[in-house]
PDB file of C-alpha atoms in Angstrom:
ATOM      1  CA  UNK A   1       0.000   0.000   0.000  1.00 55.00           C
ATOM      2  CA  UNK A   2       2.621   2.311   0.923  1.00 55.00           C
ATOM      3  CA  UNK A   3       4.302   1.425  -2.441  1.00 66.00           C
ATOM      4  CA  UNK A   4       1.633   2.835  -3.999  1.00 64.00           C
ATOM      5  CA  UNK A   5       1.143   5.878  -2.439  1.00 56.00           C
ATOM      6  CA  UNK A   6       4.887   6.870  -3.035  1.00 64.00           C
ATOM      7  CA  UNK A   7       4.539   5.684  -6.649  1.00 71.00           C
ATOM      8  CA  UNK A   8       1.606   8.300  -6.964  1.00 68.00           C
ATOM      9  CA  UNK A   9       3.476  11.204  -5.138  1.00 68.00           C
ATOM     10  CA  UNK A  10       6.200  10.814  -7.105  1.00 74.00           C
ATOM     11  CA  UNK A  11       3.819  10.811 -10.750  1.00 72.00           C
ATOM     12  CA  UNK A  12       2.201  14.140  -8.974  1.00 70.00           C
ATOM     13  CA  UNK A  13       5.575  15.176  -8.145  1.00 70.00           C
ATOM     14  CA  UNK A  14       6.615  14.426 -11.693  1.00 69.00           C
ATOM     15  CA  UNK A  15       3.756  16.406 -13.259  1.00 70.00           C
ATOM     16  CA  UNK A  16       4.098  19.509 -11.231  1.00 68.00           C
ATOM     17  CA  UNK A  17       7.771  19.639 -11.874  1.00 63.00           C
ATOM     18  CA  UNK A  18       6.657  19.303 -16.064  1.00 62.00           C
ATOM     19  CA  UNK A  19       3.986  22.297 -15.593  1.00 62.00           C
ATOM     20  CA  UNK A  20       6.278  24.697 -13.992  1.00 66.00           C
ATOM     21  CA  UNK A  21       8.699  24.099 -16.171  1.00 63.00           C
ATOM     22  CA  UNK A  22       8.787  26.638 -19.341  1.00 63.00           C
ATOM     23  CA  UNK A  23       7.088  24.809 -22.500  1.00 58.00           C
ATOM     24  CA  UNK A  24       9.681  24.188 -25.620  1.00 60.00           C
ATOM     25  CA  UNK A  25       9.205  27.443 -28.073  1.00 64.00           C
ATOM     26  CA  UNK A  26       8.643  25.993 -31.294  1.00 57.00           C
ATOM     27  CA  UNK A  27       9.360  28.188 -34.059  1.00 59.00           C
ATOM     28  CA  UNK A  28       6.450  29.961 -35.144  1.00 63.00           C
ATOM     29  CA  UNK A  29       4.855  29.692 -38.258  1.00 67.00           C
ATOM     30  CA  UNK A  30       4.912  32.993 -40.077  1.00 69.00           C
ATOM     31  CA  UNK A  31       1.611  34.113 -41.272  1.00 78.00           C
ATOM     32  CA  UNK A  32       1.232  35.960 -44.568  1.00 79.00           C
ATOM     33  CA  UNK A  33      -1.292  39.219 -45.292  1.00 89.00           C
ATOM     34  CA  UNK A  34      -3.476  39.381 -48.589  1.00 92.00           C
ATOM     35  CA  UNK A  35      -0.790  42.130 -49.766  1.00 94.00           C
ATOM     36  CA  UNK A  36       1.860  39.728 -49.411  1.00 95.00           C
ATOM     37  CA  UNK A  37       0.651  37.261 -50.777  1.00 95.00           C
ATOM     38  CA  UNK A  38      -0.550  39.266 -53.794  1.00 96.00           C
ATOM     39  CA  UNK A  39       2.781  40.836 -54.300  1.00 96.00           C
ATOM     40  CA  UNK A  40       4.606  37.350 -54.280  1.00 95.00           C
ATOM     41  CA  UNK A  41       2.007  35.992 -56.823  1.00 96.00           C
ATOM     42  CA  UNK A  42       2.470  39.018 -59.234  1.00 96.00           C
ATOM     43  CA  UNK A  43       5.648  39.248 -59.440  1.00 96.00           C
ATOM     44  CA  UNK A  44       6.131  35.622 -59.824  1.00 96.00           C
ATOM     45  CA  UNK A  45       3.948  35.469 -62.489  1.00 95.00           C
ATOM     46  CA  UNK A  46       6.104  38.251 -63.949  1.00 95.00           C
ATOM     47  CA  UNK A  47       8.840  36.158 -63.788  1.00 96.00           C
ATOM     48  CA  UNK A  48       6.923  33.131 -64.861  1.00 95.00           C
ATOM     49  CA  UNK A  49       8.189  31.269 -61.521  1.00 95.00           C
ATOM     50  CA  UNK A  50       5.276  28.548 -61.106  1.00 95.00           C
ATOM     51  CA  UNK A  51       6.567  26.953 -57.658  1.00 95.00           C
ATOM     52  CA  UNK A  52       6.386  30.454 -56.167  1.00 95.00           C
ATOM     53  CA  UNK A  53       3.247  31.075 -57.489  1.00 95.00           C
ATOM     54  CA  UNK A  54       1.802  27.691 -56.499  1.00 95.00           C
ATOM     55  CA  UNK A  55       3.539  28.627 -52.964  1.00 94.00           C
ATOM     56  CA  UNK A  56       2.078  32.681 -52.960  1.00 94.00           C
ATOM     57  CA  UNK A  57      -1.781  31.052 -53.756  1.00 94.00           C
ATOM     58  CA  UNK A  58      -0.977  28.851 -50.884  1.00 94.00           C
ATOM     59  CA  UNK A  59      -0.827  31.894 -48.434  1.00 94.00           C
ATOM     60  CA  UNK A  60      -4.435  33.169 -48.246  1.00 94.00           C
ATOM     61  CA  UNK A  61      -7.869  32.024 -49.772  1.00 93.00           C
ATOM     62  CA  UNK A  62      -8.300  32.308 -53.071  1.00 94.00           C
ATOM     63  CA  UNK A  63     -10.907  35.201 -52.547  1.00 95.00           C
ATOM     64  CA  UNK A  64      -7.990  37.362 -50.447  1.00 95.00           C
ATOM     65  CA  UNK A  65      -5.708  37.069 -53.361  1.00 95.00           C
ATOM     66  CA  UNK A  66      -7.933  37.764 -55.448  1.00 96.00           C
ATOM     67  CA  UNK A  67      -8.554  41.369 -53.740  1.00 96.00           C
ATOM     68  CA  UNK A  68      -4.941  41.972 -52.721  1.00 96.00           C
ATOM     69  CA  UNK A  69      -4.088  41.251 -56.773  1.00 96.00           C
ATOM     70  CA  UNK A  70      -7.055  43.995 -57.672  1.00 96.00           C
ATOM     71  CA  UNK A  71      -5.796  46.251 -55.079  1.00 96.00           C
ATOM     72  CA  UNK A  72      -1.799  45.839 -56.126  1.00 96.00           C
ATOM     73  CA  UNK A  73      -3.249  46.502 -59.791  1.00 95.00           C
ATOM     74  CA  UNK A  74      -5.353  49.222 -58.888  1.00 96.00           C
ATOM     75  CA  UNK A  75      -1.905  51.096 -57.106  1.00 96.00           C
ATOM     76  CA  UNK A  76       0.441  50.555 -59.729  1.00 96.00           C
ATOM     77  CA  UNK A  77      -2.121  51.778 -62.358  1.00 96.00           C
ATOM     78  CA  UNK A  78      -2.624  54.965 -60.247  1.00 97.00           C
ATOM     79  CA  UNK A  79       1.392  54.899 -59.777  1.00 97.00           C
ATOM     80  CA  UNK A  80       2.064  54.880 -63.757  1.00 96.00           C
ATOM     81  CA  UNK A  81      -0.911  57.443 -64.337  1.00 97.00           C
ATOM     82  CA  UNK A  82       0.906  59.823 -62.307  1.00 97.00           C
ATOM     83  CA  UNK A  83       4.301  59.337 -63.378  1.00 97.00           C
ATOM     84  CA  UNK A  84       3.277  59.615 -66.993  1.00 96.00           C
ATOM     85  CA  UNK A  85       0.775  62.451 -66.467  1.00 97.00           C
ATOM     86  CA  UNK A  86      -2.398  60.643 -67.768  1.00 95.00           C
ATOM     87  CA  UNK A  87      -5.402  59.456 -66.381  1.00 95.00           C
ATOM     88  CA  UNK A  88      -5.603  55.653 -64.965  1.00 96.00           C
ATOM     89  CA  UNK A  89      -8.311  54.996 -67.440  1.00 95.00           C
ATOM     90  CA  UNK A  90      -5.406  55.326 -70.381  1.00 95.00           C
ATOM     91  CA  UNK A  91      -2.342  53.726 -68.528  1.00 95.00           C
ATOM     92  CA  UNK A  92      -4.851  50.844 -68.305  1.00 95.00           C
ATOM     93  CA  UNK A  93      -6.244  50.505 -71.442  1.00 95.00           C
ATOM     94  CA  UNK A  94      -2.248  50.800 -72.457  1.00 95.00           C
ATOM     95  CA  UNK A  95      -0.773  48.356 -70.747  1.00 93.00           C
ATOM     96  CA  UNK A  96      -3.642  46.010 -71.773  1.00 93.00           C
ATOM     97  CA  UNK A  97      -3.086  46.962 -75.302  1.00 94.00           C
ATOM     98  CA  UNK A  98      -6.388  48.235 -75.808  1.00 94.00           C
ATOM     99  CA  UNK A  99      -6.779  51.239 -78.395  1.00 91.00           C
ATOM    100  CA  UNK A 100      -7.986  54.829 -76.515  1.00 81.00           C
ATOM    101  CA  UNK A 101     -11.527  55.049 -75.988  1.00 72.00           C
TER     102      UNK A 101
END
């Protein structure tokens, strides 16, 4: 009987010394935002890089890359318009190769 109450000291013992003892930091997993992941997938389609793209999709839903790549085209349309002194509506219909409306 006594054999058995030292056995479950020392398993209490045991478990209190575990919980008070700091938990192993695993290396966190790095989380990606929509604007990442939409400037990784552009530019790899750029550069015609499938693995990275297959890797950028991977980051957020389908429907968040889909806004962050509408939002990232939306900027750099407004960027050129500026920088070429036009409005958006013609940088776009440019770089689509569209003729003027």
């Amino acid at each position: 009987m006594f054999g058995r109450l030292r056995e479950i000291w020392r398993r209490k013992a045991a478990d209190r010394a575990e919980a008070q003892r700091p938990a192993k930091r695993r290396p966190e997993k790095r989380t990606h935002n929509l604007f990442e992941a939409a400037a990784a997938y552009v530019s790899a389609c750029a550069e015609d890089d499938q693995e990275q793209i297959d890797e950028a999709a991977a980051w957020v839903s389908p429907e968040a890359l889909s806004f962050g790549v509408n939002e990232l085209a939306c900027r750099a349309v407004i960027a050129l318009a500026r920088e070429r002194d036009e409005s958006p509506r013609t940088v776009a219909r440019t770089l689509l190769g569209l003729p003027s409306a």
